[in-house]
PDB file of C-alpha atoms in Angstrom:
ATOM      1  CA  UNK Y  14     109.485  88.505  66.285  1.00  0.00           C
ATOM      2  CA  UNK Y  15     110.933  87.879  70.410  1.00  0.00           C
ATOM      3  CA  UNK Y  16     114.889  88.578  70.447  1.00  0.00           C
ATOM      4  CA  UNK Y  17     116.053  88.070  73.903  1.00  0.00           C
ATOM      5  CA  UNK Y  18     119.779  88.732  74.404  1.00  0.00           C
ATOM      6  CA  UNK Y  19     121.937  88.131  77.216  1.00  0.00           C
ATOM      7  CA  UNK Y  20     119.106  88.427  79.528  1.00  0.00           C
ATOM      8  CA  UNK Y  21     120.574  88.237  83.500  1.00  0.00           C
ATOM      9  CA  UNK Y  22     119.375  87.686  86.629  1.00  0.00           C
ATOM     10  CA  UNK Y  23     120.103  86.777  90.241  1.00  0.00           C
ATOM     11  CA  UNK Y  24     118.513  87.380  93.599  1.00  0.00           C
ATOM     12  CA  UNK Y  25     121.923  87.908  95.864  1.00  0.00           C
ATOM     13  CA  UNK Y  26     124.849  85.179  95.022  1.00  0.00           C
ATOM     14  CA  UNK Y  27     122.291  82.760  93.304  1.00  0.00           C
ATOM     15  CA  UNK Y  28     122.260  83.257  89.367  1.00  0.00           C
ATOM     16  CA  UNK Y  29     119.032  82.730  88.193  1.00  0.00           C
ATOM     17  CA  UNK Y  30     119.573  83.147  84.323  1.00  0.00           C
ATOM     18  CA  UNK Y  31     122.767  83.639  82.545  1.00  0.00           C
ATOM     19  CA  UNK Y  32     123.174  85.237  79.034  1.00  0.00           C
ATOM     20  CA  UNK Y  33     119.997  84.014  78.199  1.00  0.00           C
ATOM     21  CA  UNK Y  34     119.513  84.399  74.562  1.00  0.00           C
ATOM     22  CA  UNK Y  35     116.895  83.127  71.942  1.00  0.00           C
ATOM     23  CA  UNK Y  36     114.665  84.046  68.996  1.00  0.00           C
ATOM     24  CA  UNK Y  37     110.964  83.222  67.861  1.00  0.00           C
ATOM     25  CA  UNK Y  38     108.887  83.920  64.671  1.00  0.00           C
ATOM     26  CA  UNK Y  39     105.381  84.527  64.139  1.00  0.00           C
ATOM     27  CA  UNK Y  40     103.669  81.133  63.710  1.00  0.00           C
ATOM     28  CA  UNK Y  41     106.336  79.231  65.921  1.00  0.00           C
ATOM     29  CA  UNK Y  42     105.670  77.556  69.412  1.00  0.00           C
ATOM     30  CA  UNK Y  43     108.668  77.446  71.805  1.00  0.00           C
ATOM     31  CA  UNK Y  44     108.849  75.358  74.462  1.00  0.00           C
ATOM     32  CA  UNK Y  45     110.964  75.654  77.671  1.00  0.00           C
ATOM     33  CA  UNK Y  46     111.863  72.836  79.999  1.00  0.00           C
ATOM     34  CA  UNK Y  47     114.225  72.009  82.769  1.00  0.00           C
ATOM     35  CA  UNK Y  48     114.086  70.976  86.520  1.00  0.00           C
ATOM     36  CA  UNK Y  49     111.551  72.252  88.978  1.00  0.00           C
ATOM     37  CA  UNK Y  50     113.180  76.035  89.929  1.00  0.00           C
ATOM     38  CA  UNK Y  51     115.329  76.325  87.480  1.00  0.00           C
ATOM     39  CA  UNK Y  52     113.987  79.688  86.234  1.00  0.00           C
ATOM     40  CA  UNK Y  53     111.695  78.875  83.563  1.00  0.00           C
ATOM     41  CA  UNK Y  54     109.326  80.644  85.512  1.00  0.00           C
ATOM     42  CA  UNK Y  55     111.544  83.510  86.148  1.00  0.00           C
ATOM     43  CA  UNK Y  56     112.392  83.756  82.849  1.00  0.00           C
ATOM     44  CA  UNK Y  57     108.741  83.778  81.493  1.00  0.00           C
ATOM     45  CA  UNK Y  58     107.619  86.616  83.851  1.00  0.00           C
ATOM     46  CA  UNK Y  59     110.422  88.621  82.562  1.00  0.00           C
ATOM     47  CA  UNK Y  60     109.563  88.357  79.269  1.00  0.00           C
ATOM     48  CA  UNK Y  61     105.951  89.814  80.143  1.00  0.00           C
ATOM     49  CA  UNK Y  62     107.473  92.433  81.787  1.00  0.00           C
ATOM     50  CA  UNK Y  63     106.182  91.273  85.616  1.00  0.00           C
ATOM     51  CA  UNK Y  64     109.921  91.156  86.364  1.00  0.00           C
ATOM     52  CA  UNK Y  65     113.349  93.430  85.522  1.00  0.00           C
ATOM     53  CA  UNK Y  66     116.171  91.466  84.201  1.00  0.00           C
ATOM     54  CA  UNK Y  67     119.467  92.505  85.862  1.00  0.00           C
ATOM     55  CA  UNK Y  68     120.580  93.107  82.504  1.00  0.00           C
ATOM     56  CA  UNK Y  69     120.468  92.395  78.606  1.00  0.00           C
ATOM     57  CA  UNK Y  70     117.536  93.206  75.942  1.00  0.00           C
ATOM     58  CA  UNK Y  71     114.108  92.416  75.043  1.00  0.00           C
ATOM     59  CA  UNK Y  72     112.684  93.069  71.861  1.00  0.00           C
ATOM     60  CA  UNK Y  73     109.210  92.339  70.018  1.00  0.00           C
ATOM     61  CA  UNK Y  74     108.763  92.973  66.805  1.00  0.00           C
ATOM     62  CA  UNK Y  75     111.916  95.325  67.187  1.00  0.00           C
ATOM     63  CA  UNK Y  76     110.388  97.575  70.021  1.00  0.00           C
ATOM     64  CA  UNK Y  77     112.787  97.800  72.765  1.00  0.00           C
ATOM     65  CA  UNK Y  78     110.857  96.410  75.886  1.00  0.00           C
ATOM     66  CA  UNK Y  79     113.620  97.172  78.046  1.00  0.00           C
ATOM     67  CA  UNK Y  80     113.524 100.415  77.467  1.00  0.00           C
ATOM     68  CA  UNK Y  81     109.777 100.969  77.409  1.00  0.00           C
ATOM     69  CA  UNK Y  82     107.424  99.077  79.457  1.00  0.00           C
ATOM     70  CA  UNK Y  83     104.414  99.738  77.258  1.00  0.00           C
ATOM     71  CA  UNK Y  84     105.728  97.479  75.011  1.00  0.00           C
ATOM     72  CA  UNK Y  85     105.037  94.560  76.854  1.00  0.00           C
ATOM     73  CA  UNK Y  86     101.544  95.273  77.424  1.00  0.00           C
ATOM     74  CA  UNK Y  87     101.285  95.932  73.986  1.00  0.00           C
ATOM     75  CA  UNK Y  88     102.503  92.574  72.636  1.00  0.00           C
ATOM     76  CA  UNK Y  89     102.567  90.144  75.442  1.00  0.00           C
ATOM     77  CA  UNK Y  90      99.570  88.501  76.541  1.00  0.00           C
ATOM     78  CA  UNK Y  91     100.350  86.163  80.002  1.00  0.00           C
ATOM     79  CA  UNK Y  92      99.051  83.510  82.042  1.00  0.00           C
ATOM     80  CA  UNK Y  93     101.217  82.700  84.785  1.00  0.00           C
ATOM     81  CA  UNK Y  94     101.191  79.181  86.925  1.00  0.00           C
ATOM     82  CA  UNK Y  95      99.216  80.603  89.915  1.00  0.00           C
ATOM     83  CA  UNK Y  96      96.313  81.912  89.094  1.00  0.00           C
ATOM     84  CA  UNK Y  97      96.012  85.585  88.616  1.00  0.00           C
ATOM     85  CA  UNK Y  98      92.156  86.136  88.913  1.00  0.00           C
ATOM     86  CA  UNK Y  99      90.458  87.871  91.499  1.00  0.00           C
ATOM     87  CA  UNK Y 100      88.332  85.272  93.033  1.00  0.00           C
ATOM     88  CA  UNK Y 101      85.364  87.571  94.221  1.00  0.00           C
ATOM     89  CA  UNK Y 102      84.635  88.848  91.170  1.00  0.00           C
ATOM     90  CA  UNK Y 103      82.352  87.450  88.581  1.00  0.00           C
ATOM     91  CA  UNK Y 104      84.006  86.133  85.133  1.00  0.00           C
ATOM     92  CA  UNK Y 105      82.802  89.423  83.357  1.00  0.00           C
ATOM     93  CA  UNK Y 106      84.304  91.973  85.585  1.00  0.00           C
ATOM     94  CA  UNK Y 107      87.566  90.202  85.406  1.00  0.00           C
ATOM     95  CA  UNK Y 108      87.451  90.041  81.870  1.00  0.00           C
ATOM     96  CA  UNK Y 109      87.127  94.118  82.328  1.00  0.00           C
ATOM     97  CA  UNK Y 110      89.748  93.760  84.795  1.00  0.00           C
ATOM     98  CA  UNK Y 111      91.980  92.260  82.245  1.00  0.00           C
ATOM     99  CA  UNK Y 112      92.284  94.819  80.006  1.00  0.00           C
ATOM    100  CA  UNK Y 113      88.461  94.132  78.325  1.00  0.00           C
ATOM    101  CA  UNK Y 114      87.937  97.914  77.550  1.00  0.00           C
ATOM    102  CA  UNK Y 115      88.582  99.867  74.665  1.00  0.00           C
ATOM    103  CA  UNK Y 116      89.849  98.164  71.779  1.00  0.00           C
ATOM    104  CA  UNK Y 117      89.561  95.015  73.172  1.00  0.00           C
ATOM    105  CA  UNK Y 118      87.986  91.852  71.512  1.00  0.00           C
ATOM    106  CA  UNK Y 119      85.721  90.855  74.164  1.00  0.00           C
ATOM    107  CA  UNK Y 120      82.662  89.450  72.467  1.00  0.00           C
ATOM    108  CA  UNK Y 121      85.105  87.986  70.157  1.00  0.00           C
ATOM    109  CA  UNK Y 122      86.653  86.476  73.188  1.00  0.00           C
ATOM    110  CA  UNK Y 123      83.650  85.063  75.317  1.00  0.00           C
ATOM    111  CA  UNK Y 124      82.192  83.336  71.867  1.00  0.00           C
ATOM    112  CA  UNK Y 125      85.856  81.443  71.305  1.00  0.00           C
ATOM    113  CA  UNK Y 126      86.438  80.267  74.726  1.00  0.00           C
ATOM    114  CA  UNK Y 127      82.679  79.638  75.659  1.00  0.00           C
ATOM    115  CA  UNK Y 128      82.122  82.263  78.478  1.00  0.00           C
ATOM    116  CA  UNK Y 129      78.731  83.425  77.510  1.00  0.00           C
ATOM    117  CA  UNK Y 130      76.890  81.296  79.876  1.00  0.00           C
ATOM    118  CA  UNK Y 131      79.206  81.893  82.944  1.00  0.00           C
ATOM    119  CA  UNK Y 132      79.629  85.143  82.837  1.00  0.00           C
ATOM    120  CA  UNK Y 133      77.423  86.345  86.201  1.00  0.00           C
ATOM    121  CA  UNK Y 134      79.509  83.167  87.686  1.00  0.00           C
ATOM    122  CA  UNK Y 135      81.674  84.338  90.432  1.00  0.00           C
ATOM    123  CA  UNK Y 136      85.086  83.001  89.879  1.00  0.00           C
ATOM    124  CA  UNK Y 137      85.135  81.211  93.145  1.00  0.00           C
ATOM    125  CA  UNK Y 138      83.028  78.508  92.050  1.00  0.00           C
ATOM    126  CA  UNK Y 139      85.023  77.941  89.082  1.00  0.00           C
ATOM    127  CA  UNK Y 140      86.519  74.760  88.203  1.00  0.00           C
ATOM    128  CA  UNK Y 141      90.588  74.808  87.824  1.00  0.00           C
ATOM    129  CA  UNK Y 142      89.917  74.501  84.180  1.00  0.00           C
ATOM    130  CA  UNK Y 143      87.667  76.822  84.098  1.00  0.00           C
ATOM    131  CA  UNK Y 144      89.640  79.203  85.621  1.00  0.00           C
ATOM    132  CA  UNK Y 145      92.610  78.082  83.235  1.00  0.00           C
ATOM    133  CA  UNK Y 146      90.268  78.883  80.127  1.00  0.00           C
ATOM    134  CA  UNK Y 147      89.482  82.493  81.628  1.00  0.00           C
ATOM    135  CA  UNK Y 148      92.974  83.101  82.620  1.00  0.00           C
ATOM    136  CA  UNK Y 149      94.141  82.695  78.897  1.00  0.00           C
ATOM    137  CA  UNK Y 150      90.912  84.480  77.415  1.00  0.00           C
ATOM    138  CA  UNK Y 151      91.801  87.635  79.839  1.00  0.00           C
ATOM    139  CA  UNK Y 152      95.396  87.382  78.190  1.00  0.00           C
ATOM    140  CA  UNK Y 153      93.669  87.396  74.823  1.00  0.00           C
ATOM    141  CA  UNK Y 154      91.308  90.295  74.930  1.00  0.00           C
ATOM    142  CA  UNK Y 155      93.744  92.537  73.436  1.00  0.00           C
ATOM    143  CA  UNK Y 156      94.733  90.200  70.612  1.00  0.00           C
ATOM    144  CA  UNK Y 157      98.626  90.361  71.464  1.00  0.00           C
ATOM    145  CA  UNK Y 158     100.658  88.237  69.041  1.00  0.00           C
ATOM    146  CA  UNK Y 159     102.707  86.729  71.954  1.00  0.00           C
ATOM    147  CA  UNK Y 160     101.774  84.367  74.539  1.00  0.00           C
ATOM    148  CA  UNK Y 161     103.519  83.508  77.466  1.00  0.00           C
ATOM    149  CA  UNK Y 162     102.019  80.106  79.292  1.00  0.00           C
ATOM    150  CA  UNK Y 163     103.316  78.875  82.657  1.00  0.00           C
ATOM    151  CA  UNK Y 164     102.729  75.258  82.894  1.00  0.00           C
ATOM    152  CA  UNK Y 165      99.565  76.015  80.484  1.00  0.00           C
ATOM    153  CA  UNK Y 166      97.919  72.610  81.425  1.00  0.00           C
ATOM    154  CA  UNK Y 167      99.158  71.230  84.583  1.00  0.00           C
ATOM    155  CA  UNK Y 168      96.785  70.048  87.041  1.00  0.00           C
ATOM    156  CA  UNK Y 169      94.131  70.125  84.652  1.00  0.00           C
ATOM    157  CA  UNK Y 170      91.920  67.294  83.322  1.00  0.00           C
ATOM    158  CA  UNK Y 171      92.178  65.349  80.061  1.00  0.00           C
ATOM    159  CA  UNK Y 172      89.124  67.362  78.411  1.00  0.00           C
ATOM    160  CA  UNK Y 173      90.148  70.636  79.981  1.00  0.00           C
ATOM    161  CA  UNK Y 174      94.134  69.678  78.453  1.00  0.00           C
ATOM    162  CA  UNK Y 175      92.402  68.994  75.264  1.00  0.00           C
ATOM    163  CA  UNK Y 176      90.596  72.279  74.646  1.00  0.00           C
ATOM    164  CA  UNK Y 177      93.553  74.625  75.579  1.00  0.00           C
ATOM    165  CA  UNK Y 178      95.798  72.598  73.466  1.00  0.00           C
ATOM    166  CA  UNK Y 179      93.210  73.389  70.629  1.00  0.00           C
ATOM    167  CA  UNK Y 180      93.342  77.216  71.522  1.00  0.00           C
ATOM    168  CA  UNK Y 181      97.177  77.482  71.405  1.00  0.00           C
ATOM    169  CA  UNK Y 182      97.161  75.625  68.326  1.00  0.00           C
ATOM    170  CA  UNK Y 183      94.331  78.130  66.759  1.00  0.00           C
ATOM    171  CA  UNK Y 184      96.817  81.169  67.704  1.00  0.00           C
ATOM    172  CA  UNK Y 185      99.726  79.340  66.439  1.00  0.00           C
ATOM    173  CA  UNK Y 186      98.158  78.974  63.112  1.00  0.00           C
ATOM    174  CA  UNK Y 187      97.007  82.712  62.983  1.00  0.00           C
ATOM    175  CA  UNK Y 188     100.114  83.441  63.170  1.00  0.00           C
ATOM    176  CA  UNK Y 189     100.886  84.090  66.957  1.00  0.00           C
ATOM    177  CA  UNK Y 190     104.231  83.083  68.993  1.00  0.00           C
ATOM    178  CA  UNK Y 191     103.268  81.250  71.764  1.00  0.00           C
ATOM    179  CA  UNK Y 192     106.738  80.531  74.625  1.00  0.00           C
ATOM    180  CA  UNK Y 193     105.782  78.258  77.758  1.00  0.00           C
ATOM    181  CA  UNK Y 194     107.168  76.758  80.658  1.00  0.00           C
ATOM    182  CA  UNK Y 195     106.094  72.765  80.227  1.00  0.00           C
ATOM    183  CA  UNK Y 196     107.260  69.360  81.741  1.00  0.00           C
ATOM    184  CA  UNK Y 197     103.917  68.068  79.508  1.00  0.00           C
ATOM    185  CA  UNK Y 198     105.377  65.366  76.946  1.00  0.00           C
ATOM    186  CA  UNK Y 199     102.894  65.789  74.424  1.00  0.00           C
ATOM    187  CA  UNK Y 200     103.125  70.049  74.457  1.00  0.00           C
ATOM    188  CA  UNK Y 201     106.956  69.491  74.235  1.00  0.00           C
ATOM    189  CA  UNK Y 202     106.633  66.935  71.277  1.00  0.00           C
ATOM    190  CA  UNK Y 203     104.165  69.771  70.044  1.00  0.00           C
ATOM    191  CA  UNK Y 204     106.412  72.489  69.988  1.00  0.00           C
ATOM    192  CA  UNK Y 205     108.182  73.421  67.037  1.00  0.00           C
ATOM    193  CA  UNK Y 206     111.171  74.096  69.348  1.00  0.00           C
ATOM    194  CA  UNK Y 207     112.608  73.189  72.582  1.00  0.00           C
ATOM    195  CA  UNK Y 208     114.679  75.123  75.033  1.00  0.00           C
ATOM    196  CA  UNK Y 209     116.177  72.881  78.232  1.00  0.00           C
ATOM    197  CA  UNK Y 210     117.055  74.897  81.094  1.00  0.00           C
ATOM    198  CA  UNK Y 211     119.840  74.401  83.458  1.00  0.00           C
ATOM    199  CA  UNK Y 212     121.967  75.977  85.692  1.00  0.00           C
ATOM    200  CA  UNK Y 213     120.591  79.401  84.456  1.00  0.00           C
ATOM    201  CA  UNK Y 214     121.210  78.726  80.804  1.00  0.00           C
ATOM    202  CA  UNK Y 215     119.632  77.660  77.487  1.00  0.00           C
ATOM    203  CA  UNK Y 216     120.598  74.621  75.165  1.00  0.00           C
ATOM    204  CA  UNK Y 217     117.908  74.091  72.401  1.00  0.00           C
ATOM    205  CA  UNK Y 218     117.513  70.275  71.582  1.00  0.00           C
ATOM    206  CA  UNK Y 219     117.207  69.376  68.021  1.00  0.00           C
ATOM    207  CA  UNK Y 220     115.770  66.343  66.918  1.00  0.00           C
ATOM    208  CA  UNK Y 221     112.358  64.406  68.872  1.00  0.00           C
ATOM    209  CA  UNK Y 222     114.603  61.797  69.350  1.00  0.00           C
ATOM    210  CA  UNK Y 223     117.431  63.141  70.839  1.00  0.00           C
ATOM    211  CA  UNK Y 224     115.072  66.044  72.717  1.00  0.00           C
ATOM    212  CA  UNK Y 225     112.817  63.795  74.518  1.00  0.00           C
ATOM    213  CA  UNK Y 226     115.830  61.352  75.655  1.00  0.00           C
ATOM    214  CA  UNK Y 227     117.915  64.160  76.979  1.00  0.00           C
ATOM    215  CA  UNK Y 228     114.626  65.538  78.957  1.00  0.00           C
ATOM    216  CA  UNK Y 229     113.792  62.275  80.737  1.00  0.00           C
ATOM    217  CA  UNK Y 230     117.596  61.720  81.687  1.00  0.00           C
ATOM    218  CA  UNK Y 231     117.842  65.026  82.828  1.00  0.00           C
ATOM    219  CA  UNK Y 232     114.197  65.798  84.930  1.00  0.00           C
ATOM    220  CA  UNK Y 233     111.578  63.053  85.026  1.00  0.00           C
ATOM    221  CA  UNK Y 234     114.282  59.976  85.994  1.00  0.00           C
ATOM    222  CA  UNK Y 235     115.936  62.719  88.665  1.00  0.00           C
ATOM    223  CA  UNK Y 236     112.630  64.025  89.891  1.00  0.00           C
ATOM    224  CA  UNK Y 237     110.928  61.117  89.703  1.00  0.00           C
TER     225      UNK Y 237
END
């Protein structure tokens, strides 16, 4: 279980997020939308514990992350937009980078997300989907029951949108709780919920219908 409550932040006069509250059950996929720098983002990486809220409280699974840091590593795994690997190192020593040490499910890991014969590769001469797949296996190693995903496909090809759509499905139905930042139509039609972003704050949308209409009113027509 993720409670958020009254999460704040701002960086000087600009309010980022405002009383941002929400929560998510095992088995549940939320997804969060709004306009390009509206703090999805922001929001995302403090959840994983990258950034410190101004104020308000995180909990998973009723630890207090707020209070204790630990707990974030602990349950969060996280892939952020950018990508987070180091690019002169080969696909296994990231993966030991990434937390693939003691208690970790690496071999587990490589065999789901079909690493085994890349593994010598440097991660240089990776393609972005490549790179996509290891950034969420490095998230995965310890087996955390959250997952945080920035934009989990953009940029990517069909094929390479495919098969990490099949691997957040796969956690979802073990059980996992997966939150991510999306402007994807067919991962927000996927989601079991939806959270629109704006001006700092969260409305969930009920309803396909009445979600996807409010959506493309509010981003893709203005962005567009």
């Amino acid at each position: 279980m993720i409670q958020l409550s009254q999460i704040k932040k701002q960086y000087g006069k600009r309010k980022i997020l405002q009383d941002i509250s929400f929560q998510a059950g095992p088995g549940e996929a939320i997804a969060i939308v709004g306009r390009n720098g509206c703090g999805k983002s922001t929001l995302l990486q403090i959840m994983a514990g990258v950034l410190k809220a101004d104020s308000g409280i995180i909990c998973y699974f009723e630890q207090p992350a707020h209070q204790d840091r630990r707990i974030f590593q602990r349950f969060c795994g996280y892939v952020p937009q950018e990508n987070p690997l180091m690019e002169e190192l080969s696909v296994n020593d990231n993966l030991k980078l990434w937390g693939g040490g003691k208690g970790s499910h690496t071999q587990e890991v490589i065999a789901r997300f079909e690493l085994q014969q890349m593994l010598k590769t440097p991660v240089k001469k990776l393609s972005g989907g490549m790179k996509r797949r290891l950034s969420i296996a490095c998230a995965l190693l310890q087996s955390p029951p959250v997952l945080l995903l920035d934009e989990p496909t953009a940029a990517l090809d069909i094929y390479y949108q495919d098969r990490i759509r099949q691997w957040m499905e796969e956690f979802r139905n073990e059980g996992g709780i997966i939150v991510m930042s999306t402007h994807d139509e067919q991962e927000i039609r996927w989601a079991d919920r939806c959270l629109f972003m704006q001006e700092g704050k969260l409305e969930e949308l009920s309803g396909e219908g009445k979600r996807m209409e409010k959506i493309k009113a509010s981003i893709w027509m203005k962005e567009g």
